[in-house]
XYZ file of C-alpha atoms in Angstrom:
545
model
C -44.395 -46.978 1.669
C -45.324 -50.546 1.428
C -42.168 -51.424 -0.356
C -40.076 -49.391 1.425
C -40.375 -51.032 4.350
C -40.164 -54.297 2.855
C -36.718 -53.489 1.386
C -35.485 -52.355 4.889
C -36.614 -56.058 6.229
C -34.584 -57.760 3.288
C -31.529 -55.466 3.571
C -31.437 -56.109 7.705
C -31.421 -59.780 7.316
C -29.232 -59.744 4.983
C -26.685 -58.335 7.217
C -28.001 -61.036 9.746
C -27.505 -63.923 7.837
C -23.288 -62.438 6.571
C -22.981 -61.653 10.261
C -23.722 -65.045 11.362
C -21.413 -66.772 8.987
C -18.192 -64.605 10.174
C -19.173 -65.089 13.749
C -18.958 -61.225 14.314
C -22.305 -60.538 15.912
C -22.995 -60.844 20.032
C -26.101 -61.398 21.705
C -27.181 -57.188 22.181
C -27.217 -56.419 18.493
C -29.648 -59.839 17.282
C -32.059 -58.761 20.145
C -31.764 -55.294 18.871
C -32.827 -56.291 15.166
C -35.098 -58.955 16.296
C -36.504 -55.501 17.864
C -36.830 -54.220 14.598
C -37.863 -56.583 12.883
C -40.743 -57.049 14.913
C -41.927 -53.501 14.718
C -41.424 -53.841 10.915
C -43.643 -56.730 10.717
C -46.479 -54.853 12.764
C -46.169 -51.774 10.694
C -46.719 -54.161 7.294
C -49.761 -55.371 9.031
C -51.258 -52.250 9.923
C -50.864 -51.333 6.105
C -51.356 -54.524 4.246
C -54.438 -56.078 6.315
C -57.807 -54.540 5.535
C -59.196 -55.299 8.830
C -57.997 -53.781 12.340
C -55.000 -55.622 14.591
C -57.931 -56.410 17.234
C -60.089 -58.467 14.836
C -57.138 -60.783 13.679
C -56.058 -61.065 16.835
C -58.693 -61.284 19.312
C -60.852 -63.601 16.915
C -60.635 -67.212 16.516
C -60.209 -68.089 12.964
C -63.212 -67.440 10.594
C -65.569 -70.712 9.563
C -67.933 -70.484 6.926
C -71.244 -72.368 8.021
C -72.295 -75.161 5.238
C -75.825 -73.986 5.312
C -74.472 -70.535 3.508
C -73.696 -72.592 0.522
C -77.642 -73.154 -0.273
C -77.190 -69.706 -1.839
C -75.359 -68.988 -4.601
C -76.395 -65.294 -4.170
C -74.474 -64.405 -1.216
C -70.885 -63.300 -2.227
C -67.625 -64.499 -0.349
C -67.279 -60.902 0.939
C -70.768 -60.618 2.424
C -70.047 -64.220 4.025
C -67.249 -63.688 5.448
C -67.947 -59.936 6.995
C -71.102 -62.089 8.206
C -69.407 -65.134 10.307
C -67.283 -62.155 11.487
C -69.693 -60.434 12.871
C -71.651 -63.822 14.494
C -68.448 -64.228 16.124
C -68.587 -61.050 18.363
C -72.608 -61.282 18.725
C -73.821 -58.977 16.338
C -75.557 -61.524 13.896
C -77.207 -65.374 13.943
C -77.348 -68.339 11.978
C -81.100 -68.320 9.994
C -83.761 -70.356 11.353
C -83.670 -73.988 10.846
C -86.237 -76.210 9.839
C -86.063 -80.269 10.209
C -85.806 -82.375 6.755
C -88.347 -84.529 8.272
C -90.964 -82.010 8.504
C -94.126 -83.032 7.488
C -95.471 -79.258 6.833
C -92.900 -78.269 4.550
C -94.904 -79.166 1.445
C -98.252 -77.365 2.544
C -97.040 -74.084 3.963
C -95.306 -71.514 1.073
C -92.199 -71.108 1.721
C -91.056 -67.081 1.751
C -88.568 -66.614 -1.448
C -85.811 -64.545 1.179
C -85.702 -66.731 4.164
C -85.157 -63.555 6.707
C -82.645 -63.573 9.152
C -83.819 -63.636 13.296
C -81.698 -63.413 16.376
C -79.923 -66.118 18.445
C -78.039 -66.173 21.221
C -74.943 -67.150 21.293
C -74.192 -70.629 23.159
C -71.984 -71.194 26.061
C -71.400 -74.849 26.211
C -70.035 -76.063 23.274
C -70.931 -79.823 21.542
C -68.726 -82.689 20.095
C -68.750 -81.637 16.358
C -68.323 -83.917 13.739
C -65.523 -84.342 11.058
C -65.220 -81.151 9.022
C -64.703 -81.421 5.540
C -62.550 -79.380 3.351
C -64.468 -77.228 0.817
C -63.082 -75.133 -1.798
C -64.936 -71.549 -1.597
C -63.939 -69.067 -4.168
C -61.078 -70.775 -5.292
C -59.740 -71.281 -1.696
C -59.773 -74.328 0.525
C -61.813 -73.298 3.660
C -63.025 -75.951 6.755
C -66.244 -76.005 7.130
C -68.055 -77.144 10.558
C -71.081 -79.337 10.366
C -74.343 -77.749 10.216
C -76.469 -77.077 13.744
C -78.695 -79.941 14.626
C -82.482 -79.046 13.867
C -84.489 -77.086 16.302
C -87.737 -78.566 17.702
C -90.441 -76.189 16.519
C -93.864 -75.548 17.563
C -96.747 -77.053 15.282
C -98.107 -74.156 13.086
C -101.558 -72.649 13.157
C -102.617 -74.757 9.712
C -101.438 -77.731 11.977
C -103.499 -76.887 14.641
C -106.177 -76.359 12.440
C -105.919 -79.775 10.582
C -105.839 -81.181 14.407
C -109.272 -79.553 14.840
C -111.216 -81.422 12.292
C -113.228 -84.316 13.079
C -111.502 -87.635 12.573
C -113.664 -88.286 9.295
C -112.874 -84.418 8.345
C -109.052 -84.824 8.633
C -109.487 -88.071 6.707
C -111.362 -86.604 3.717
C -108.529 -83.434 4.168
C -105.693 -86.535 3.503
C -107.420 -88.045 0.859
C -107.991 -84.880 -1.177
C -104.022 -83.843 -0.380
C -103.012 -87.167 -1.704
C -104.726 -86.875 -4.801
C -102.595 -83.893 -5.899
C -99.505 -84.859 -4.229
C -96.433 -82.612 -5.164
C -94.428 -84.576 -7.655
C -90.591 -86.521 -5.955
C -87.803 -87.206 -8.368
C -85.585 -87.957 -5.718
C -85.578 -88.131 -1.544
C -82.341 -89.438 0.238
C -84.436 -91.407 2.207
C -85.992 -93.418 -0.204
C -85.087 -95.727 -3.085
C -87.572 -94.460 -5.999
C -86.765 -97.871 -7.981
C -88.652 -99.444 -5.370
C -92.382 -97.873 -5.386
C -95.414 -98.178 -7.230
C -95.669 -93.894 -7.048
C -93.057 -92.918 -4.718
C -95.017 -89.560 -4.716
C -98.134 -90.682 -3.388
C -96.338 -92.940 -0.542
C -94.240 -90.002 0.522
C -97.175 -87.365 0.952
C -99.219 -89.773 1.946
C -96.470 -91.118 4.633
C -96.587 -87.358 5.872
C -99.681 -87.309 6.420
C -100.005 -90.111 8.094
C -97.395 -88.637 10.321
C -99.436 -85.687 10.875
C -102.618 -86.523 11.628
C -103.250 -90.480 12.286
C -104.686 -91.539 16.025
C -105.078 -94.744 17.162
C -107.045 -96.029 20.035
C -106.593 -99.456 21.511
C -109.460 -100.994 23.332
C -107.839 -101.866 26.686
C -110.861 -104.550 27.218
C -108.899 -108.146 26.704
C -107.734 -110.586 29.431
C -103.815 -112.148 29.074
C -103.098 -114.264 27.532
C -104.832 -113.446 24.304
C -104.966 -109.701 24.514
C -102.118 -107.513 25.058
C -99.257 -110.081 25.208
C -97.624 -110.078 22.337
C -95.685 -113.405 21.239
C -92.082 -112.459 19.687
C -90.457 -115.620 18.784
C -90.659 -117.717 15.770
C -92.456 -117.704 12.688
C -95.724 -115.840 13.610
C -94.047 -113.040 15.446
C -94.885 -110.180 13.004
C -98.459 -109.871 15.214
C -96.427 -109.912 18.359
C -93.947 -107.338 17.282
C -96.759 -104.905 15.981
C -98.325 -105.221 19.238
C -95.675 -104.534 21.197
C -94.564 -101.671 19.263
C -98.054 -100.113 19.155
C -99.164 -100.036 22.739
C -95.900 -99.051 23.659
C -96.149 -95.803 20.750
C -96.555 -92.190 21.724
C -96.964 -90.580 18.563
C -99.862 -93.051 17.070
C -101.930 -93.424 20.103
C -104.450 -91.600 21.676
C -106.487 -92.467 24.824
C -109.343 -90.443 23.687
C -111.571 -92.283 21.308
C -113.538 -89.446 19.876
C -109.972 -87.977 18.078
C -108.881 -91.788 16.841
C -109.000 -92.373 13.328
C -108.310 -95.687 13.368
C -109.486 -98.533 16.112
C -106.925 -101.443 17.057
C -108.109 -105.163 18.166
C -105.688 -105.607 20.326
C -105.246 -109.686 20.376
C -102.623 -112.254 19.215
C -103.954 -115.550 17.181
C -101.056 -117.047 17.816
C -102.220 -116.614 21.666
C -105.658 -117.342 20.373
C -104.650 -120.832 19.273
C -102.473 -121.321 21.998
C -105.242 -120.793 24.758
C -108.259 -122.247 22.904
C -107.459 -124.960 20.285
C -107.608 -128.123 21.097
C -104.778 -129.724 19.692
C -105.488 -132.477 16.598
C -109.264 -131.858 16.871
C -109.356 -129.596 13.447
C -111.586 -127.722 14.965
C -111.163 -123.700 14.800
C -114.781 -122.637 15.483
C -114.101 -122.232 19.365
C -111.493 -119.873 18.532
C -114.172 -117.893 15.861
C -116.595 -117.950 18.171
C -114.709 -116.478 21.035
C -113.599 -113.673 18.765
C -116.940 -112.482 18.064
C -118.032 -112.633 21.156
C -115.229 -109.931 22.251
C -116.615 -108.211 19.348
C -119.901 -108.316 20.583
C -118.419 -107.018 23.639
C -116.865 -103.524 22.693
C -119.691 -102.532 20.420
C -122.081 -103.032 23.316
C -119.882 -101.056 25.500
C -118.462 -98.572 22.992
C -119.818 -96.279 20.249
C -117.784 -96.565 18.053
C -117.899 -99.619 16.395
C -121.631 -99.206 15.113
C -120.683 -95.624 13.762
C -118.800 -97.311 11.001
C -119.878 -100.927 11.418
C -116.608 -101.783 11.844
C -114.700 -99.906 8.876
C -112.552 -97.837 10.776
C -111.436 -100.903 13.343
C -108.410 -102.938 12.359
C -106.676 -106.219 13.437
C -102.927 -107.830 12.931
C -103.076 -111.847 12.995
C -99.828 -113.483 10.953
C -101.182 -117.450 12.182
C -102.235 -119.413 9.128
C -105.640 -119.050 10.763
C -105.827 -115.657 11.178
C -108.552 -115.478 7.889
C -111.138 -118.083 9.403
C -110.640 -117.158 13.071
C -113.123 -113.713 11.557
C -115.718 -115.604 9.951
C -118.436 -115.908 12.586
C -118.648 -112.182 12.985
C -120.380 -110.711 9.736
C -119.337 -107.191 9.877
C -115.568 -108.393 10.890
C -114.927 -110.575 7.948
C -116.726 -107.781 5.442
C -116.230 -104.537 6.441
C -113.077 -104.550 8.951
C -109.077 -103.530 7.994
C -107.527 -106.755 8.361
C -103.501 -107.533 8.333
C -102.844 -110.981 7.685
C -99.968 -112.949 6.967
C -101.560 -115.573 4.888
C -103.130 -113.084 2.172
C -105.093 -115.673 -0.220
C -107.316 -113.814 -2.705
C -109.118 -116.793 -3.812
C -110.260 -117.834 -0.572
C -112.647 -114.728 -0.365
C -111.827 -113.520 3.288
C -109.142 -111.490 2.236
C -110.048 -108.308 0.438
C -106.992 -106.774 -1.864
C -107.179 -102.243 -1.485
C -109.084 -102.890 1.858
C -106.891 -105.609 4.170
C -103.145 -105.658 4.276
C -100.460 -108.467 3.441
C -99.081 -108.634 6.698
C -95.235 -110.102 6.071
C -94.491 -112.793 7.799
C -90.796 -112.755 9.897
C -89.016 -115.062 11.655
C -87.692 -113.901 15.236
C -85.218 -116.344 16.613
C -83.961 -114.184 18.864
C -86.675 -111.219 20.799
C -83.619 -109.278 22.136
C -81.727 -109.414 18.714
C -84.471 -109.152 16.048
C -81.617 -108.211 13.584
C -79.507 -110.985 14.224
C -77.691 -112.252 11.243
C -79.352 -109.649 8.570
C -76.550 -108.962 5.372
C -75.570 -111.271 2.944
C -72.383 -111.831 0.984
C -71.887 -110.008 -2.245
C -72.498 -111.421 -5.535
C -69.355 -113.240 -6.203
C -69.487 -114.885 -3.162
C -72.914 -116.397 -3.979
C -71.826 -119.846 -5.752
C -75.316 -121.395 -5.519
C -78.159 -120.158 -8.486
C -80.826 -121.284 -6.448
C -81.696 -122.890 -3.046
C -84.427 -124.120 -0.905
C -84.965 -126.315 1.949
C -87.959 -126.824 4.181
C -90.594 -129.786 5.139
C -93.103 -130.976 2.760
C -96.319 -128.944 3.423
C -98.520 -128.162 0.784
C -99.194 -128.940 -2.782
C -96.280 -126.763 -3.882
C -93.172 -127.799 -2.368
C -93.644 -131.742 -3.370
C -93.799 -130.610 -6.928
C -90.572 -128.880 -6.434
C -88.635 -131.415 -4.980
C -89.521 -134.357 -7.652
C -88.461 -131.848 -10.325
C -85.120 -130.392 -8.908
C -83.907 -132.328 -5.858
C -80.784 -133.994 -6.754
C -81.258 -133.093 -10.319
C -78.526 -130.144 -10.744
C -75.747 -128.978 -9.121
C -76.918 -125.155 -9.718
C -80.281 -126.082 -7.848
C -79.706 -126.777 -4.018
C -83.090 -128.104 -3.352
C -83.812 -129.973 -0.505
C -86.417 -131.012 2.069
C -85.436 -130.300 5.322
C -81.908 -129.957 5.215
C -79.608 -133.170 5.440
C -77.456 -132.979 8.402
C -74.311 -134.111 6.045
C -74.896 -130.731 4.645
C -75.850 -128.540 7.299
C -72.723 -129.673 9.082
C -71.046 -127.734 6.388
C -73.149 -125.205 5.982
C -75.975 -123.955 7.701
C -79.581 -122.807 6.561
C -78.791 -119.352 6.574
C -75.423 -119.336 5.184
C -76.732 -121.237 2.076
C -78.904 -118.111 1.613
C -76.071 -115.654 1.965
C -74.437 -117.978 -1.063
C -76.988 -118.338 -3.154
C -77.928 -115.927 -5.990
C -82.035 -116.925 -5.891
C -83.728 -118.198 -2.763
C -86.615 -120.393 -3.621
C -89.918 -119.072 -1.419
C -92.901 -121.653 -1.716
C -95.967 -121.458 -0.237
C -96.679 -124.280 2.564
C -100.157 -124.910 3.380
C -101.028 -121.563 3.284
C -100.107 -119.010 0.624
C -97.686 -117.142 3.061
C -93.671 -117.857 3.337
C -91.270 -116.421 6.306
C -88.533 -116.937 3.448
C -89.599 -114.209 1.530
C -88.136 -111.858 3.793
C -85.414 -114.059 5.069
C -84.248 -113.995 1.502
C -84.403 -109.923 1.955
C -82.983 -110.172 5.154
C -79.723 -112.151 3.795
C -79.917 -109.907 0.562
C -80.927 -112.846 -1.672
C -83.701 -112.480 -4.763
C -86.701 -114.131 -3.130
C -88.083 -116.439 -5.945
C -91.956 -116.568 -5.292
C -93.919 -119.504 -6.326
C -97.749 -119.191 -4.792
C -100.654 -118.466 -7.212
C -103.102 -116.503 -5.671
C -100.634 -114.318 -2.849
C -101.032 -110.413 -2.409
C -97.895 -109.470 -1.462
C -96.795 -107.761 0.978
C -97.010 -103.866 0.624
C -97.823 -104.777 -2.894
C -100.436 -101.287 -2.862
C -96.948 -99.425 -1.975
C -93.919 -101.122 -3.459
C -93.107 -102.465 -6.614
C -92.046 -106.155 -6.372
C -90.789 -106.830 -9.863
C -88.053 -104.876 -9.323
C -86.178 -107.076 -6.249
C -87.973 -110.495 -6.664
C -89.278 -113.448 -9.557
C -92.796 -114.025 -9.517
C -92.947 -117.617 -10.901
C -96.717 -119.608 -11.668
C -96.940 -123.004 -9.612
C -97.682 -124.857 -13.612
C -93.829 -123.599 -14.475
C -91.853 -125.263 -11.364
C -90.033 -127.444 -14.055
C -89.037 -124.793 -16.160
C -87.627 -122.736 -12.932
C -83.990 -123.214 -13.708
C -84.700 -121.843 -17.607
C -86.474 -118.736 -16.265
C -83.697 -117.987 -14.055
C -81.169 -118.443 -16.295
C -82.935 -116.075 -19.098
C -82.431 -113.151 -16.490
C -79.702 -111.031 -17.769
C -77.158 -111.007 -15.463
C -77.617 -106.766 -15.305
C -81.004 -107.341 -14.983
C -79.927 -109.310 -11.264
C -77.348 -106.986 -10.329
C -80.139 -104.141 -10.561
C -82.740 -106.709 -8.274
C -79.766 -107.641 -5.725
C -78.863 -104.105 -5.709
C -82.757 -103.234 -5.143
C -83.064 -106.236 -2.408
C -80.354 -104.539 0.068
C -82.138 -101.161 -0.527
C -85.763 -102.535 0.374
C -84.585 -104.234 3.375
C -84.580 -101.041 5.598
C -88.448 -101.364 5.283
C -88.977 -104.944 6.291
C -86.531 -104.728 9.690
C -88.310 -105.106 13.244
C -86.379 -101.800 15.559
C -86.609 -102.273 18.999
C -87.395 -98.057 18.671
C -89.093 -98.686 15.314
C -87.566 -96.073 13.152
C -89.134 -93.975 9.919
C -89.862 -96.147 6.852
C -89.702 -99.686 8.834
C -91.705 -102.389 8.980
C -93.471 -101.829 12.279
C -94.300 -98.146 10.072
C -95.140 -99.723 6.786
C -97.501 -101.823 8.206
C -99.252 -98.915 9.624
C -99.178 -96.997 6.836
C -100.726 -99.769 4.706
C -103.759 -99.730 7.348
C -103.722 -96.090 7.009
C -103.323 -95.788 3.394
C -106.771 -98.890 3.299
C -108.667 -96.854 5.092
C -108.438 -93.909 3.249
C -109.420 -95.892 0.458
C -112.707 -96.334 1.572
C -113.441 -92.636 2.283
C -115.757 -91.149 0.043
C -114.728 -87.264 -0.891
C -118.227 -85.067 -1.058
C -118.757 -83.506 -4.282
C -119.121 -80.183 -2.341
C-alpha cells in the first residue's frame, strides 16, 4: 500500500514538472493536484507515523531533559514515550535534590529514585543555551536542567539540631573521623588540601550545625565597627560579614557552639594607644576588663573557661593585647594575623593564622585581582617595601641592584614606579618576594595570590595561613631567613613544570582568599570560620562510651 501510493505521488509530479515546461497547464488543474497531493501526503502519514495525527500535531516538539542521561538504563523508547507524556500532564520530572546539600552523604540514598507528581508550570523562565547532544545516534537539543528545589530539613536534621551544643560537637567530630573518601568535587581543587576529604565533610558540617553568638555588650568605637581599609582590614571584614550573617548566628546563647568577641584592635589601638609611648598595657588591660565583664554577666564563659569563645585581631598587636587575661591567652580560639610560634601566645591546632589583606578600596574589595599569564611575566623575582625588620635589610644588601632577574627594592623609586606601578610589577613577575616586617605576618602573601604570582615566603617561625587545611607547597616557596643569598639559586633549580603546576595552583587557591561583599561558599570570610570551627573541634574529647 505504502508504495503504491508513493508511486502515484512520483508519477503526478512528473506530469507537473513536463506540463510546466510546455506551458500547457492553467491555474484549475495545479490546484486540483496540489489537492491531491495533499491528501496523498496525509494518507502516507497516517500509515508511515507510529503515533496518531493529533500528537504530531498538537505537540510542541519533543525535548529530552539532561537529567535522564544519569541513567544509562532507561532506553530511548521509554524516554521519549515519557517527555511525551509530561507534555500533556500525565507524568513529572523526578525530585531534585541541590549539589550543595549537606545531607546527601549521611542519609542512604534509595537505589530507584521513584518518580512523584508535579504540576505543570504556567509561567515560563529565561532558559539558558541548549546544547546539542547526540542520543542514540541522533542529534537531539537538550534544555538545561530545572533549578534545585528548596527542601525541608529532614527528620535526622532535626534530630542533629536537637543535641546539645557539646552533643552536636562530639556528633561532628566522630563524622569527621570516618569521612567518606573525595577523588574529585567541581568545586574544589584537590591539589590544594592537606585531606580534601576531611575539609569537605567537615565543611558540611560546619554548614549544618555551627551557631554563633555575638555578645552585643561593646561601646563604638572598639566593638562592632569594623575598620575596612588598609592593611589590617581582614578583622574588619570578618566583622562585618559576621554580624551581618543569617546562617551562622544565633541570638540564643544556650544553642551557640561557638562565642564571638566582637572588637577590632585596630580600633583598640586607635582609641587607646598613646602614640610613641611603647606602651600596649592600657590596651591589655582594657581587654580583660571587658572580659571580666561578660563572664560576670553571662554563663557561659566559665562553662568552658573560655574554650569555646573566639576572637579575630589582624594588628601586629593583636598577640600581646591578650596577655593580661590568663584564661584568654591559654585557653581561647584566637585568629591572628601575626601567627609567631616562637613567641608562645600563639598556639598552632588551637588559634588560627588569620591572613592578612590589603583593602584599598571598601566598596571594591576585588579591585585589581588577576594577573598576566606566564609569558607576560618578564621579571623572576620582585619585592619592594620599607625597611622593617631584621629580614628585609638582609635582602636588600644581597640583591638590590645586584641582578637584572631580581627587582628588589626598598620602597619603590619613583623613576620606576612612573613606569610601572607596585602592582603591575607583580602581575610581571614570575616570584613575588613576601618578607616578614616586624612581625612574622606579610599582606603580600596574598597580594601575590591576588595578582596570581608564586608568593616566595621568607619568615622563620610563621604558621601559615589555613596551613591545618591547605597544602602550601604546592602554590608557594618556603625559603629559611639563613638562605636569602642563595634565593636566586633556589629559584632557578625549580623546574620550570614544577612552576607552571604552582602558578596554575595559585589562580585556583585564590577563590578562597577573596573578601565577597555576600561572602560566597569556600571564601575567605568562610575559611576563616571554618578554621575556628575545625580548632574547636580539636579540643573536644569523644567519650569512650
Amino acid at each position: 500500500m505504502k508504495k503504491s501510493l508513493w508511486r502515484i505521488g512520483i508519477i503526478l509530479m512528473k506530469e507537473l514538472i513536463r506540463r510546466c515546461v510546455r506551458c500547457r497547464v492553467d491555474r484549475k488543474k495545479i490546484c486540483y493536484v496540489g489537492a491531491i497531493l495533499t491528501i496523498v501526503g496525509l494518507v502516507f502519514q497516517m500509515f508511515s507515523f507510529p503515533y496518531s495525527l493529533n500528537v504530531w500535531f498538537l505537540t510542541p516538539p519533543v525535548t529530552i531533559s539532561s537529567y535522564v542521561s544519569f541513567n544509562g538504563t532507561i532506553s530511548l523508547n521509554e524516554v521519549l514515550s515519557e517527555a511525551r507524556a509530561e507534555q500533556i500532564q500525565l507524568v513529572a520530572a523526578a525530585p531534585i535534590v541541590s549539589a550543595n546539600s549537606s545531607t546527601k552523604l549521611i542519609q542512604p540514598m534509595p537505589d530507584e529514585p521513584k518518580r512523584v507528581m508535579s504540576p505543570v508550570r504556567r509561567k515560563s523562565k529565561p532558559t539558558r543555551k541548549k546544547k546539542n547532544v547526540k542520543v542514540g545516534g541522533k542529534s537531539e537539543v537538550l534544555p538545561p536542567p530545572p533549578p534545585p528545589r528548596k527542601t525541608m530539613p529532614s527528620c535526622f536534621q532535626r534530630h542533629i539540631w536537637s543535641f546539645s551544643p557539646n552533643e552536636a560537637l562530639v556528633y561532628a567530630k566522630k563524622e569527621i573521623e570516618h569521612a567518606p573518601v573525595v577523588v574529585d568535587d567541581p568545586d574544589l581543587f584537590i591539589p590544594l588540601f592537606q585531606n580534601v576529604s576531611v575539609f569537605k565533610r567537615s565543611y558540611e558540617l560546619m554548614e549544618m550545625i555551627l551557631k554563633v553568638f555575638i555578645y552585643p555588650d561593646g561601646a563604638r568605637p572598639i566593638f562592632h565597627q569594623p575598620h575596612l581599609r588598609g592593611i589590617y582590614a581582614s578583622e574588619g571584614w570578618f566583622m562585618k560579614l559576621m554580624e551581618a550573617n543569617r546562617q551562622f548566628v544565633t541570638r540564643d546563647p544556650e544553642k551557640a557552639h561557638l562565642f564571638y568577641l566582637p572588637y577590632s584592635a585596630r580600633q583598640l589601638e586607635r582609641a587607646l594607644y598613646v602614640p610613641e609611648s611603647h606602651n600596649m598595657k592600657p590596651l591589655s588591660i582594657f581587654l580583660r576588663d571587658y572580659v571580666n565583664l561578660i563572664a560576670a554577666k553571662y554563663l557561659f564563659w566559665n562553662r568552658t573557661h573560655g574554650a569555646d569563645h573566639f576572637l579575630v585581631a589582624c594588628h601586629d598587636w593583636g598577640p600581646y593585647t591578650v596577655t593580661e587575661h590568663e584564661e584568654l591567652t591559654k585557653n581561647t580560639i584566637k585568629a591572628l594575623c601575626n601567627a609567631d610560634r616562637s613567641e608562645g601566645i600563639f598556639v598552632a591546632g588551637k588559634d588560627v593564622s588569620l591572613p592578612e589583606t590589603t583593602v584599598r578600596t571598601p566598596r571594591r574589595p576585588l579591585r585589581n585581582v588577576g594577573g598576566n599569564r606566564v609569558s607576560k611575566r618578564p621579571i623572576l623575582a620582585f619585592f619592594a617595601g620599607n625597611m622593617h625588620g631584621r629580614v628585609r635589610p638582609t635582602l636588600l644588601k644581597y640583591w638590590s641592584d645586584k641582578d637584572e632577574d631580581m627587582k628588589i627594592y626598598g620602597p619603590l623609586p619613583t623613576k620606576v614606579s612612573r613606569k610601572m606601578s607596585y602592582v603591575q610589577h607583580m602581575k610581571n613577575s614570575r616570584y613575588c618576594i613576601c618578607p616578614m616586617g616586624y612581625e612574622v605576618n606579610s599582606p603580600r602573601i596574598v597580594e601575590a595570590i591576588y595578582y596570581e604570582c608564586v608568593p616566595v615566603i621568607i619568615a622563620d617561625n610563621f604558621v601559615l595561613p589555613f596551613s591545618e587545611v591547605l597544602d602550601w607547597s604546592a602554590f608557594s616557596v618556603v625559603v629559611a631567613e639563613k638562605d636569602i643569598p642563595k634565593l636566586k639559586e633556589i629559584l632557578t633549580a625549580i623546574p620550570l613544570r614544577r612552576y607552571l603546576k604552582m602558578q596554575i595552583n595559585v589562580k585556583m587557591v585564590q577563590k578562597h582568599f577573596l573578601w565577597n561583599p555576600r561572602p560566597i561558599r569556600y571564601d575567605l570570610f568562610h575559611m576563616i570560620l571554618y578554621s575556628i570551627w575545625f580548632n574547636r573541634l580539636n579540643q573536644i574529647q569523644i567519650p569512650n562510651s
